[in-house]
Structures are given as C-alpha cells and as structure tokens.
mmCIF file of C-alpha atoms in Angstrom:
data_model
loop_
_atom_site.group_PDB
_atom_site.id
_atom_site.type_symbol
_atom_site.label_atom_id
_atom_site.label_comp_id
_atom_site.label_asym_id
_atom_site.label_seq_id
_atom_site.Cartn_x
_atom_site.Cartn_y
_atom_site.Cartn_z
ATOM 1 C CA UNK A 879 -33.409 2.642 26.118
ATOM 2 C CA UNK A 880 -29.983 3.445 24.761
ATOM 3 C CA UNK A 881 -27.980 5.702 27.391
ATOM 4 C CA UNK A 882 -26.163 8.632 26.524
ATOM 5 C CA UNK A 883 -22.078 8.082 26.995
ATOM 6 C CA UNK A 884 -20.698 11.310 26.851
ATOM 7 C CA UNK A 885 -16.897 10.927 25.013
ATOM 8 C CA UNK A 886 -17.331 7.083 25.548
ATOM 9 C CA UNK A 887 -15.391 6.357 22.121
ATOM 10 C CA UNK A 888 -12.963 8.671 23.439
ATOM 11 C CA UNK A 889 -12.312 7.019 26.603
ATOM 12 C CA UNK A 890 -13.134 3.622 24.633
ATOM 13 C CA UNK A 891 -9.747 4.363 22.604
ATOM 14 C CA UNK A 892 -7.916 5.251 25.301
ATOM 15 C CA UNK A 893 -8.369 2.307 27.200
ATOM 16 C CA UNK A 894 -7.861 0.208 24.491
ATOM 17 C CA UNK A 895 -4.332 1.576 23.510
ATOM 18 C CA UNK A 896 -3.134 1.211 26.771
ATOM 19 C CA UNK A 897 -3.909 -2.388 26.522
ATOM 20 C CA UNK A 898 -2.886 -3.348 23.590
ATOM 21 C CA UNK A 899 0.381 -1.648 24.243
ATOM 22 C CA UNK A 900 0.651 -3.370 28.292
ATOM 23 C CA UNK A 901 -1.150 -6.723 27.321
ATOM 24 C CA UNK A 902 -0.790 -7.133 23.430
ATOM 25 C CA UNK A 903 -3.621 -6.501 20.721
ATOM 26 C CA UNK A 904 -4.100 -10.194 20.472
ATOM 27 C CA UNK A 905 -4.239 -10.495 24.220
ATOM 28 C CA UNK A 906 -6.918 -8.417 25.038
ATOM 29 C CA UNK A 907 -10.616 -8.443 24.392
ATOM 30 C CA UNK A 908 -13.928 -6.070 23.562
ATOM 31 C CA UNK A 909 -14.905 -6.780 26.857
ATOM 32 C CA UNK A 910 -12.005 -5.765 28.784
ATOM 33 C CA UNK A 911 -11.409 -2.765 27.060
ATOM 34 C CA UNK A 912 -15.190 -1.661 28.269
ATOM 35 C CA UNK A 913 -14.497 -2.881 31.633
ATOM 36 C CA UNK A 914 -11.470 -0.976 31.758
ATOM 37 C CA UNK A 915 -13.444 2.436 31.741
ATOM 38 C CA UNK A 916 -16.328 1.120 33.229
ATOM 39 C CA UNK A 917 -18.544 0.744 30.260
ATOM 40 C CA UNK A 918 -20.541 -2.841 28.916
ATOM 41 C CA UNK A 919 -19.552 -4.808 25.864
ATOM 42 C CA UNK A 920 -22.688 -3.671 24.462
ATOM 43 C CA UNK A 921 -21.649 0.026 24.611
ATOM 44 C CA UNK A 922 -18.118 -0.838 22.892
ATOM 45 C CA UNK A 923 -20.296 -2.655 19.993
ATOM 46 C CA UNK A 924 -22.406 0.416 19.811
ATOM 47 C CA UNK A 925 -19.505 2.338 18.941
ATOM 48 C CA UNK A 926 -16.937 0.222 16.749
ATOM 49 C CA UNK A 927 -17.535 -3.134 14.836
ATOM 50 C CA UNK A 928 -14.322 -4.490 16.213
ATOM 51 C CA UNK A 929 -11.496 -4.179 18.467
ATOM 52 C CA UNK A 930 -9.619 -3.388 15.517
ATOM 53 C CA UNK A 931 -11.519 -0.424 15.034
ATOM 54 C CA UNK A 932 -10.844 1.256 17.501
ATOM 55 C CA UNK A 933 -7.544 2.008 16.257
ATOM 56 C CA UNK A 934 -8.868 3.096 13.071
ATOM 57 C CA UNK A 935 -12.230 5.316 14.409
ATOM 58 C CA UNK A 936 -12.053 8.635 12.208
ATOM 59 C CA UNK A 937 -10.948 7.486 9.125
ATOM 60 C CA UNK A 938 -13.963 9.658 7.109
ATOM 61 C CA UNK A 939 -12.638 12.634 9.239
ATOM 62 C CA UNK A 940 -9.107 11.914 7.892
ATOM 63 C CA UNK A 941 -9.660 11.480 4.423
ATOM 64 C CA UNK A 942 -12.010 14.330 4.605
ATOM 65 C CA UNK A 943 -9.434 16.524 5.685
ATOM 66 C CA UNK A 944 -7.548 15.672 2.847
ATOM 67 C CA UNK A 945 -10.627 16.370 0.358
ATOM 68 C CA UNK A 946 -11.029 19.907 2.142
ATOM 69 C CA UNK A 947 -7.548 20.909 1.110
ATOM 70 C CA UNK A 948 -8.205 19.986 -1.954
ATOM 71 C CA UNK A 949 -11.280 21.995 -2.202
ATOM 72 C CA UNK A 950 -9.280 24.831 -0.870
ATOM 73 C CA UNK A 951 -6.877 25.138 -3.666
ATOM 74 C CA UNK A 952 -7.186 28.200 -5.701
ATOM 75 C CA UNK A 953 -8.723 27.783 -9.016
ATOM 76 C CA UNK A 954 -4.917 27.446 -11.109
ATOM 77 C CA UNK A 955 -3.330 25.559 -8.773
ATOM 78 C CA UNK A 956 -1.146 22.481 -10.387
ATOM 79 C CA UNK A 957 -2.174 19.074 -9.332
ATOM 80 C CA UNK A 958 1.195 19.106 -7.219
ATOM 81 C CA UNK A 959 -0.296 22.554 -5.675
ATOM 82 C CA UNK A 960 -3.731 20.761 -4.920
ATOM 83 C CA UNK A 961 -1.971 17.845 -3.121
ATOM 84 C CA UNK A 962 0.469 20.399 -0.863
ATOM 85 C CA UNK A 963 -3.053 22.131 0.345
ATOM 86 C CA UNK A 964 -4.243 18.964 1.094
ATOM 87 C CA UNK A 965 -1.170 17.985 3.732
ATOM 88 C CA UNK A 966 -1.282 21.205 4.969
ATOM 89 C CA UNK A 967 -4.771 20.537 5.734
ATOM 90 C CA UNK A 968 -4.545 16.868 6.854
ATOM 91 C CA UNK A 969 -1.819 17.783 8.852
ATOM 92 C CA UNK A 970 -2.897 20.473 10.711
ATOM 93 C CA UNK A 971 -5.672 17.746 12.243
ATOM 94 C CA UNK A 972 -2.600 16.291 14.078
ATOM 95 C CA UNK A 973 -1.496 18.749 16.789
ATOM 96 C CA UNK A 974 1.682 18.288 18.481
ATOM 97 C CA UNK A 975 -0.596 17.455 21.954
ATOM 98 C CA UNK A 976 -1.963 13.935 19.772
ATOM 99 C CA UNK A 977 2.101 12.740 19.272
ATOM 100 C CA UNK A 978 2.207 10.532 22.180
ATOM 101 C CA UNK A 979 -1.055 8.983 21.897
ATOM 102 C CA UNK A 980 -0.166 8.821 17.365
ATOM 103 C CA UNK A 981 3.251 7.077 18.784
ATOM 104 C CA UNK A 982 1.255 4.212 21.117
ATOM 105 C CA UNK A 983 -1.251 3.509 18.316
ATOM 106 C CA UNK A 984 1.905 3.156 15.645
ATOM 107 C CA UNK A 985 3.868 1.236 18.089
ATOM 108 C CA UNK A 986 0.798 -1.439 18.510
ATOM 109 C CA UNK A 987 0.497 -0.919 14.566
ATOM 110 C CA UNK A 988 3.847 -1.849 14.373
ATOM 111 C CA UNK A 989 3.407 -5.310 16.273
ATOM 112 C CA UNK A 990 0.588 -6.610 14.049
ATOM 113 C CA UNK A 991 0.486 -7.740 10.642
ATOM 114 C CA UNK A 992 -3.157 -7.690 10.169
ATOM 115 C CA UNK A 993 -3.118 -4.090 11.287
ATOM 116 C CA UNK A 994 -0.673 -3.270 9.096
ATOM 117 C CA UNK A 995 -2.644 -4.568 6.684
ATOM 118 C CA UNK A 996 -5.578 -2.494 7.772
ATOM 119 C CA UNK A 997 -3.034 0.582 7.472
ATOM 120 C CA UNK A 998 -1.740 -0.413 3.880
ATOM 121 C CA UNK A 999 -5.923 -0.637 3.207
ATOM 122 C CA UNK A 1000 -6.729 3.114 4.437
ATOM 123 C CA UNK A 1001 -4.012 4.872 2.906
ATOM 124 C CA UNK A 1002 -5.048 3.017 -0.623
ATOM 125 C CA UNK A 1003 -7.975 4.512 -0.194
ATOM 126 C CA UNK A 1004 -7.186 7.693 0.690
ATOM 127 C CA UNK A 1005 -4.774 7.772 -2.204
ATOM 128 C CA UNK A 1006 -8.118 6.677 -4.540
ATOM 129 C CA UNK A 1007 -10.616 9.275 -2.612
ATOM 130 C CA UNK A 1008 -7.366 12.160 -3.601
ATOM 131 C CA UNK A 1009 -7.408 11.074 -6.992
ATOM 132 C CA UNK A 1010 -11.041 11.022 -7.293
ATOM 133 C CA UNK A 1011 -11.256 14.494 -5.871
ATOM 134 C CA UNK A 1012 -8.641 15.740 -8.853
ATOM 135 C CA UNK A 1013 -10.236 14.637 -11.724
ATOM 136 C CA UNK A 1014 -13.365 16.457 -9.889
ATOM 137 C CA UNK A 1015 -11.246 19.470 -10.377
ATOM 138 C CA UNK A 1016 -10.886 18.700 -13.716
ATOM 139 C CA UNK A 1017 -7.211 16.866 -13.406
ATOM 140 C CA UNK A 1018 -6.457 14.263 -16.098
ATOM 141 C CA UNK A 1019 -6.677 11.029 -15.035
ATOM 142 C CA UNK A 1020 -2.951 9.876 -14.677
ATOM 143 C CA UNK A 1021 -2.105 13.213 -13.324
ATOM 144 C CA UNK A 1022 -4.756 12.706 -10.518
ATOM 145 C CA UNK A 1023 -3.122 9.378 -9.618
ATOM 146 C CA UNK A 1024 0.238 10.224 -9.333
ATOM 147 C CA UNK A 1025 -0.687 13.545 -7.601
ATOM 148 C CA UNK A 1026 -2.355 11.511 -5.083
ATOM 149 C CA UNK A 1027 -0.041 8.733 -4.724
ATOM 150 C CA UNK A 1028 2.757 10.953 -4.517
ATOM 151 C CA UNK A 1029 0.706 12.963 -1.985
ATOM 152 C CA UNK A 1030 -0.238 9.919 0.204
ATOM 153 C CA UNK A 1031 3.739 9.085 0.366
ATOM 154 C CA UNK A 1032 4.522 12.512 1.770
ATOM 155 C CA UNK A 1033 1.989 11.970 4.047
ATOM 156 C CA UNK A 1034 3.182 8.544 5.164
ATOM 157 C CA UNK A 1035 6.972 9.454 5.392
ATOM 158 C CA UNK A 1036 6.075 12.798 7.163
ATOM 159 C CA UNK A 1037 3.979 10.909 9.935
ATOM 160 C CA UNK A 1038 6.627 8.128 10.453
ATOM 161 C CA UNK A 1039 9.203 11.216 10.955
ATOM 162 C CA UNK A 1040 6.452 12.979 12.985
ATOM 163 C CA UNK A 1041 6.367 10.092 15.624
ATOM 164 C CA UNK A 1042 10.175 9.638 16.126
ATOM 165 C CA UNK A 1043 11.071 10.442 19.499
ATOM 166 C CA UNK A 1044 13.687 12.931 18.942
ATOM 167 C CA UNK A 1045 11.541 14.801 16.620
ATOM 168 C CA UNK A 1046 9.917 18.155 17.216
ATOM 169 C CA UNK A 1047 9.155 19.653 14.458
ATOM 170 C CA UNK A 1048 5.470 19.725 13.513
ATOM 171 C CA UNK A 1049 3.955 17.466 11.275
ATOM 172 C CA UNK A 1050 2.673 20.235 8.753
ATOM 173 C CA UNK A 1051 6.426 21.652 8.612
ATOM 174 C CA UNK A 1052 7.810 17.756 8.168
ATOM 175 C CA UNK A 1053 4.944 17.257 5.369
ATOM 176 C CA UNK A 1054 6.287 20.543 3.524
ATOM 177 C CA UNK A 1055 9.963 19.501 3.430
ATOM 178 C CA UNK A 1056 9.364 16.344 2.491
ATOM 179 C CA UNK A 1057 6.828 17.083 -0.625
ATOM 180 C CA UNK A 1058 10.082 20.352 -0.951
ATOM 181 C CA UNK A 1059 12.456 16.873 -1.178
ATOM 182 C CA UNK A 1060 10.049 15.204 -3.625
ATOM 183 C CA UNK A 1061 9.994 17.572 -5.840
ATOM 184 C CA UNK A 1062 13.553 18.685 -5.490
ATOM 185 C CA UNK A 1063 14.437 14.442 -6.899
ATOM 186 C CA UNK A 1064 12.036 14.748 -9.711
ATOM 187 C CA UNK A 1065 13.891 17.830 -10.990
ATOM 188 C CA UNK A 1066 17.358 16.535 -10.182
ATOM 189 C CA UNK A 1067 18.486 15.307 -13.689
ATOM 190 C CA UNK A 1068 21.304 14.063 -12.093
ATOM 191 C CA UNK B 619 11.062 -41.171 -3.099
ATOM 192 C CA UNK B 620 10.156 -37.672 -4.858
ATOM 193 C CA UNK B 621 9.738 -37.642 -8.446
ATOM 194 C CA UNK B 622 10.423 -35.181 -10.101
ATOM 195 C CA UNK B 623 7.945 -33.299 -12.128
ATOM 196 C CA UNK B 624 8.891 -31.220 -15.283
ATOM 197 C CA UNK B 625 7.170 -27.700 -15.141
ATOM 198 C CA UNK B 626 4.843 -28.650 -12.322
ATOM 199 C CA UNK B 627 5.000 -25.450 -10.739
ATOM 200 C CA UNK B 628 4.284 -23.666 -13.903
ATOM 201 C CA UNK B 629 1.058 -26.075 -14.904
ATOM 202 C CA UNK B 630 -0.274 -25.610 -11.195
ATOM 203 C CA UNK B 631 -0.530 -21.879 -11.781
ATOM 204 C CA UNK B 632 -2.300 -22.615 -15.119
ATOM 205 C CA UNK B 633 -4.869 -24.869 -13.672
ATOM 206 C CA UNK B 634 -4.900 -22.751 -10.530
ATOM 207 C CA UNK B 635 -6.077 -19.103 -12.646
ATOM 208 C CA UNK B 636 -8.401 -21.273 -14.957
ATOM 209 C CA UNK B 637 -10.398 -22.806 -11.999
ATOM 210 C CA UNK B 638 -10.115 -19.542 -9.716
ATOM 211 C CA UNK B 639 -11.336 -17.465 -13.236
ATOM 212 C CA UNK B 640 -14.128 -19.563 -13.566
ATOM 213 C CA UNK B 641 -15.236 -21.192 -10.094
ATOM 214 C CA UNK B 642 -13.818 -19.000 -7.931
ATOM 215 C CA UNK B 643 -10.592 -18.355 -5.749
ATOM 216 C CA UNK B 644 -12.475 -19.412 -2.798
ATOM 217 C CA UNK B 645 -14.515 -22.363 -3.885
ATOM 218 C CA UNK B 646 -11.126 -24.039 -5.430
ATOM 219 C CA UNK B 647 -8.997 -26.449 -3.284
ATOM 220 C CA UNK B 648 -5.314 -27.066 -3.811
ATOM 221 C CA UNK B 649 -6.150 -30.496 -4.397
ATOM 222 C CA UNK B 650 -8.594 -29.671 -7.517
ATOM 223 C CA UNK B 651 -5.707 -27.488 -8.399
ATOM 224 C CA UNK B 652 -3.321 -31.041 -8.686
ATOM 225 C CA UNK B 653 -5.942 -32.817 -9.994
ATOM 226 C CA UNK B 654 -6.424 -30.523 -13.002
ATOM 227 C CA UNK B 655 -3.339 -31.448 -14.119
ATOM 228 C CA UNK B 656 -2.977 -34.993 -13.201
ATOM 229 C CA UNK B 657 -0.818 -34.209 -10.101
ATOM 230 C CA UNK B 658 -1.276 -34.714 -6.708
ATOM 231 C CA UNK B 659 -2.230 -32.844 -3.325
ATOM 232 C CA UNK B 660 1.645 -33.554 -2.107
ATOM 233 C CA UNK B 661 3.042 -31.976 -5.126
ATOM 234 C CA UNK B 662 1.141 -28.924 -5.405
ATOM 235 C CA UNK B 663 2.115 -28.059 -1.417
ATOM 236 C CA UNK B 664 5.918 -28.872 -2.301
ATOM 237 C CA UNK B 665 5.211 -26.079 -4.776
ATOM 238 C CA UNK B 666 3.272 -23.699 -2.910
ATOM 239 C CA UNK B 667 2.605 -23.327 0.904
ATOM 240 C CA UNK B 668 -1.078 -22.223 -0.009
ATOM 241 C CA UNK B 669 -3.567 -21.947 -2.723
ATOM 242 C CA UNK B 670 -2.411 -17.599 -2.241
ATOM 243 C CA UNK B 671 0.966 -18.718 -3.080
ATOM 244 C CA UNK B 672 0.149 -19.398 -6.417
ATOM 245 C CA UNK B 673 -0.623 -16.277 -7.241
ATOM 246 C CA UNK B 674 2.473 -14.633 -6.141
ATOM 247 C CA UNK B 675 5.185 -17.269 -6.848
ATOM 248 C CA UNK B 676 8.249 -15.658 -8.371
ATOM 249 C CA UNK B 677 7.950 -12.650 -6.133
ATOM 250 C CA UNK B 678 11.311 -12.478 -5.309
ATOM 251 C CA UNK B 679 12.742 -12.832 -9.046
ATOM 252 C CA UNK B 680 9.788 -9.841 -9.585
ATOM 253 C CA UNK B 681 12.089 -8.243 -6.853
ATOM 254 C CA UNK B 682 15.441 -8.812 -8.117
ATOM 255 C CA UNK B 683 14.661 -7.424 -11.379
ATOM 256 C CA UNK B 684 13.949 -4.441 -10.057
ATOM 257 C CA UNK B 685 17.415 -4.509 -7.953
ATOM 258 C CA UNK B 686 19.263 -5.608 -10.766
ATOM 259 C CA UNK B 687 18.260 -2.401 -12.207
ATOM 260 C CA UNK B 688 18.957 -0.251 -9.464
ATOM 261 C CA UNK B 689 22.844 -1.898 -9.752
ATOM 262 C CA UNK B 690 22.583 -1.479 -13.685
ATOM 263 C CA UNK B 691 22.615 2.781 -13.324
ATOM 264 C CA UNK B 692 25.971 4.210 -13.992
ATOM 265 C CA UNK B 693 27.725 5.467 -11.009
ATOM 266 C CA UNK B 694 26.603 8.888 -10.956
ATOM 267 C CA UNK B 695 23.161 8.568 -11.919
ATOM 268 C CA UNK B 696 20.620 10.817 -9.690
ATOM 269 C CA UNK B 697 17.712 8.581 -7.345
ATOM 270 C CA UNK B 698 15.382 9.133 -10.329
ATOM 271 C CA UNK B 699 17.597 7.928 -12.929
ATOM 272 C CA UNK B 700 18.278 4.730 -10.972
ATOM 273 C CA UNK B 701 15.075 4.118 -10.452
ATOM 274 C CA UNK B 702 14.382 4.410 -13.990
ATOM 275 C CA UNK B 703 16.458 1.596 -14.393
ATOM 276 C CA UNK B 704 15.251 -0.332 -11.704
ATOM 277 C CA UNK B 705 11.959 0.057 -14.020
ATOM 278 C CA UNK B 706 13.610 -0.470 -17.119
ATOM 279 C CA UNK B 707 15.001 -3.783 -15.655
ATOM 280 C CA UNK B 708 11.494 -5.157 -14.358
ATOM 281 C CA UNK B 709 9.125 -4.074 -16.891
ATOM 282 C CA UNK B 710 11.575 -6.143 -19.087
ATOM 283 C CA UNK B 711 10.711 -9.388 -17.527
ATOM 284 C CA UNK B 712 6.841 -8.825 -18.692
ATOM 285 C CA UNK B 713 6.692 -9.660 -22.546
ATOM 286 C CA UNK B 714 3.925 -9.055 -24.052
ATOM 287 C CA UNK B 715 3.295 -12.762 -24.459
ATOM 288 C CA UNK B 716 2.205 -12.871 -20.625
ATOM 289 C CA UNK B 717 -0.190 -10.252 -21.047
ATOM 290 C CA UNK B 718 -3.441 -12.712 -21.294
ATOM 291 C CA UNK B 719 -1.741 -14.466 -18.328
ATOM 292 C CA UNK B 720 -1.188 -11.481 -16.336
ATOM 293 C CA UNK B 721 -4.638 -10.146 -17.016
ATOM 294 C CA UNK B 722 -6.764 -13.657 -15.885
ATOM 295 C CA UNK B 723 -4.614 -13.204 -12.676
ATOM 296 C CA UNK B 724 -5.571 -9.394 -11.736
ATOM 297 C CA UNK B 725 -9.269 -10.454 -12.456
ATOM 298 C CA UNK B 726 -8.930 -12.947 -10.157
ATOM 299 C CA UNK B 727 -7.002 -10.154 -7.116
ATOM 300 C CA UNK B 728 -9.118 -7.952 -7.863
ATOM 301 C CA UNK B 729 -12.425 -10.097 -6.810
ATOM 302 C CA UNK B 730 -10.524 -11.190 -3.609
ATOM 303 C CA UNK B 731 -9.745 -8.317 -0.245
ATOM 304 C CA UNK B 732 -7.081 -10.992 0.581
ATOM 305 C CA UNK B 733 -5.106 -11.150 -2.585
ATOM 306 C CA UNK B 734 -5.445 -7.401 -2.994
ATOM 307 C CA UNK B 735 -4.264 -7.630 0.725
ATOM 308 C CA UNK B 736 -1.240 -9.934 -0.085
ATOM 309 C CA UNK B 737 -0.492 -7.558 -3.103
ATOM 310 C CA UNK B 738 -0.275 -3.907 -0.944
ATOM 311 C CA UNK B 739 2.070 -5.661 1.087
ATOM 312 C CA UNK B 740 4.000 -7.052 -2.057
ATOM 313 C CA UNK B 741 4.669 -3.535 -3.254
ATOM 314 C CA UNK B 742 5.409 -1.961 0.213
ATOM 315 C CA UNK B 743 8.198 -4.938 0.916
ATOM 316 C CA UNK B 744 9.377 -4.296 -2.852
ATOM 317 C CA UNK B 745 9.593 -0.311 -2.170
ATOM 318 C CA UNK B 746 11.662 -1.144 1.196
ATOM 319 C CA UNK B 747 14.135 -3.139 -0.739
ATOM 320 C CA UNK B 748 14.170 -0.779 -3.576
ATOM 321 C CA UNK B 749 14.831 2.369 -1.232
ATOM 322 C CA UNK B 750 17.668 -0.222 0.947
ATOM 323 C CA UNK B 751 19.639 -0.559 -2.723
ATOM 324 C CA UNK B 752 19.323 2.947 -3.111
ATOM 325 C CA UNK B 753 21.002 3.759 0.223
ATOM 326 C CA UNK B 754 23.339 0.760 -0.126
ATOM 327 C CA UNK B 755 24.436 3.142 -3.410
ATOM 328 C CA UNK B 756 25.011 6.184 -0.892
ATOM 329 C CA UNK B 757 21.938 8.160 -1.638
ATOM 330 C CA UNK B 758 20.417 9.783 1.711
ATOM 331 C CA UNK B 759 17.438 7.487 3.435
ATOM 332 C CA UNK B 760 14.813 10.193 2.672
ATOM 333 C CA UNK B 761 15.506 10.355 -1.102
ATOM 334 C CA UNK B 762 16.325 6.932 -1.408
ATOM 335 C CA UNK B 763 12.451 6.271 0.287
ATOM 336 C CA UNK B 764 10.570 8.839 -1.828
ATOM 337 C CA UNK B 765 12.354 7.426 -5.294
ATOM 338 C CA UNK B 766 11.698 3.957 -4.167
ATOM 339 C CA UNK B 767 8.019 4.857 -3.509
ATOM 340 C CA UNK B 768 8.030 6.789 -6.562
ATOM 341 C CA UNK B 769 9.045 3.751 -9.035
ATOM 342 C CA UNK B 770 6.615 1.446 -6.944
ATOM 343 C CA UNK B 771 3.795 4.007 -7.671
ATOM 344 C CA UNK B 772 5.090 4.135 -12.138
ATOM 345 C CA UNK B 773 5.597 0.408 -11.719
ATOM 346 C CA UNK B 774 1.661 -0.074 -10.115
ATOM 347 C CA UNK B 775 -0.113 2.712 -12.585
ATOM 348 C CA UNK B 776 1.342 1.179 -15.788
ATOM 349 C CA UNK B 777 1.177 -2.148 -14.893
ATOM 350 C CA UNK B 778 -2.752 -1.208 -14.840
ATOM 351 C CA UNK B 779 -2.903 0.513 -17.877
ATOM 352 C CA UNK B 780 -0.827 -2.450 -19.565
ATOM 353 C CA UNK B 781 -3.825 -4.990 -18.697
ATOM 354 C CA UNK B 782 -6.458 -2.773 -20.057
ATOM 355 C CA UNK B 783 -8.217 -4.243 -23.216
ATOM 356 C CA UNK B 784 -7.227 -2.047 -25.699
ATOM 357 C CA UNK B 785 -3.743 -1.306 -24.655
ATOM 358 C CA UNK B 786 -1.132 -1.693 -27.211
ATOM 359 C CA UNK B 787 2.153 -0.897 -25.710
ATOM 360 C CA UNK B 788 4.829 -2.582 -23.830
ATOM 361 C CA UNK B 789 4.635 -2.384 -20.131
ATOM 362 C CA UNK B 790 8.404 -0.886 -20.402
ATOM 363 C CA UNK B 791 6.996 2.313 -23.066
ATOM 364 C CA UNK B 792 4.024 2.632 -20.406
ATOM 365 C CA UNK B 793 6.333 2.723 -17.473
ATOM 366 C CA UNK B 794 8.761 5.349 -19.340
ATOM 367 C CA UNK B 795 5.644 7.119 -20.197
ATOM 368 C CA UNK B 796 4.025 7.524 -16.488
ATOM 369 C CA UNK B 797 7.219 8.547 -14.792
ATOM 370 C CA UNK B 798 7.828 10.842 -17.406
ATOM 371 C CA UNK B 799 4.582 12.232 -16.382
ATOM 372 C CA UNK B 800 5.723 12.202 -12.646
ATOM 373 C CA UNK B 801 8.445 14.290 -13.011
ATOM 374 C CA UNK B 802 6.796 16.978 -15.587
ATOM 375 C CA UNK B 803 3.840 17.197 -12.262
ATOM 376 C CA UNK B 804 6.458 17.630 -10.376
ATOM 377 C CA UNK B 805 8.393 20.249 -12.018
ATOM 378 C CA UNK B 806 5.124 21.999 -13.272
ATOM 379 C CA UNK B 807 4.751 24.954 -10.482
ATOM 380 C CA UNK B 808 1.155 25.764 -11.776
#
C-alpha cells in the first residue's frame, strides 16, 4: 500500500538543493536526499526519475504558463503581442518569495555541465511548444519561430537579471523592459 | 615518427558521415572510421578527441567567421547592423557546394540527443562570443546579448530552411531574408 506524503516533492526539492549546494550535485545521492527529510528511496523514485529531476519538477507547469498567455492574447494581437502575454504570464508564476530558492537552484545549475545541458534542453522546447502554439493561432510559420525564440531569450535574460543579488525589481517588470529593449534594437536602423 | 597525412582530417569526416548515415552514429567506432579510409586508430584520435568531434571540427573557424563580421561593420553601425554582418560573414563560408555535406550531417544530429546536445551548447558558446565582440565594440551588455541571441536565432532558422530538399537559395539570401523578418515582427505593433 502506497502512503500518502503530503508536499513530499516539496520537501523532496528542498532537501535536495540544500545539498547539492553544501555537498555538490555529484556528491550527493537519491538516498540521502530522502533521508534528509525523513522519507525512503522508494518515495523519492515515486516522485522523480532522477536526482536530476528534481531540479527540473514542473516543467509542464512552466511551459504551460507560457501556452496560457498565449491563449490569452486578444484576437489581433501581433505575434510580438502574443509572446509579451506569454512573459507576463510565465512570469507572474515566479513571485519575488521563490528568488532565493530560483538563485540556489541556478547557482547548482551553474556548477554542472550536464545540467546545463538539461537547461539548454527545456528552454528548446519551450521555444518549440511557443511556436507550435502560434501557428495554432494562425501565425505563419517563420513568424511563429522567431516570435518564440525571441520570446524564450527575453525570458532567459530577464531570469538571469531576476536572480542577481542586487536586483529587486520583479521578474514580470525585468521581462517587459527587456522584450521594450528588443524591440527598441530591431527598430534602431542605426 | 608521425607521418604526415594529406587531408586526413577531411577524409575521416567523409568516412565518419557515410558510416554514421548508414550504420549508425552509435554502432560506428573511430577505428572503422580509420579503417574506411586506409588510416589508422592513432591517426584518427590525433585528429579528433572523439568520434563527436568529428562532427563539430572547425567550430572555432564557424566562430571566427561570425567575429570577423562583427569587426567588418563600419564604425557606427547599430547592434543589428553588426550583426548582420556577423551573418553576412558566416553564411559566406557555406557554399552551396557543401549543401549535400551539410545535410548527411544534420540527419545524422538530428537522430542523436547527444549531438543535438553538443550542438545547443555550440550556439549558446557562439552567442556569448558574439554578444563579448559586440561589447568589446562599446555597445551596452544587454543589447549586445539580445543582438547576439538574435543573429544565433537567423543563423539557426535559415540554416534549417537551407537543408530542406527543395530549397534553392544561398544560406546568405535565407539569412538576409529571416532577419529581415525579425525586425518587420518586431516593429509590427499589431
């Protein structure tokens, strides 16, 4: 019989990132990770394939908050207008209160290639699952893919800004000036 | 004593894409590689440090092209402008001739997560350098990042469209064609 954990993921995560950021991400196993919070290896298996999982747990909530905003877009709204409701969306899943623990996950990120890698993977297909989404809306096919491209790179350069330590604006207002700068270079003629 | 071997490198990649095309990148050994072409196991590794290796040799003449560009805009050209000529400059270095060859090689990334792997994290270390020239040329770190990400994101789409089947034009026309498309999204407000 399978017992109920309430928020076990939760704490699952929690105890991981502290390890991974104190002991290394190499360093430290499924097992300890349960132990940590008093769980079994079986219950950590129940709820990610892989300690490298747990850094990555919510990615269909992520990208779906991206595909909401995009759903959300009035009916005339450019491509460029369809990808700004879609950070304004995404973002607003990232409340200031989630910085520090965004900041430990990016800072054990940060340490590993193949978790880089595993970054580099999720925002390709969020960029795809965006463009996907556009032509849905009717969107040409190029313009869907450098909508959501250039929409995934606001994203990206927001949420690097977001996590700075000095940093306190909120990463819906750092999204907006950033897609405001994007814009602002491809009308620039010189 | 080495000897030296005309054009090894270049007849290594040959064999390599033939036997990956048709056998498979995984079931092929760098020594089947040398053997293919009357060479030996010692050669190919003073060549290549792995079997992946072969498929991305000349990365960082793929890079310089694209900073000899960025040098090659007239001093008071705007981030886009340089970067068209960052794109101008690479696209160059992909004749139509190595179309066929360029094709076999996607097939062969796109079967493989760990080439398409090794290729994200081409392009990301290619947009880093391209947005460090930028700066280097006194443009401001979060323009200089967008544009760089920007002609990554032209370079990538065309370079797609260019291997398609029935596509006719040069990759350079293509590239010219999808930024052009960038910036009209961009300036489009509905």
């Amino acid at each position: 019989m399978t017992r109920w954990e309430p928020g076990a993921a939760e704490r699952l995560q929690e105890a991981a990132l502290d390890l991974f950021a104190t002991r290394g991400f190499e360093q430290t196993t499924a097992t300890e990770i349960a132990q940590a919070v008093g769980l079994t290896e079986r219950t950590f298996f129940r709820h990610f394939s892989d300690k490298r999982e747990v850094l990555f747990h919510g990615q269909h909530l992520f990208t779906q908050a991206f595909l909401d905003g995009v759903q959300a877009a009035p009916p005339d709204a450019s491509p460029m207008e369809i990808v700004a409701s879609a950070l304004r969306s995404a973002t607003s899943s990232f409340p200031d209160e989630r910085r520090p623990h965004s900041r430990s996950r990016q800072a054990v990120i940060d340490q590993n290639p193949a978790l880089q890698e595993r970054e580099r993977h999720k925002l390709a297909s969020l960029a795809a699952a965006i463009a996907d989404a556009l032509r849905a809306r009717g969107v040409d096919d190029l313009a869907a893919t450098l909508a959501a491209e250039s929409g995934v790179t606001v994203f990206k350069v927001a949420f690097i800004r977001w996590l700075r330590e000095d940093e306190r604006r909120s990463l819906t207002d750092l999204a907006e000036d950033v897609l405001r700068e994007l814009l602002a270079l491809a009308r620039d003629p010189s």
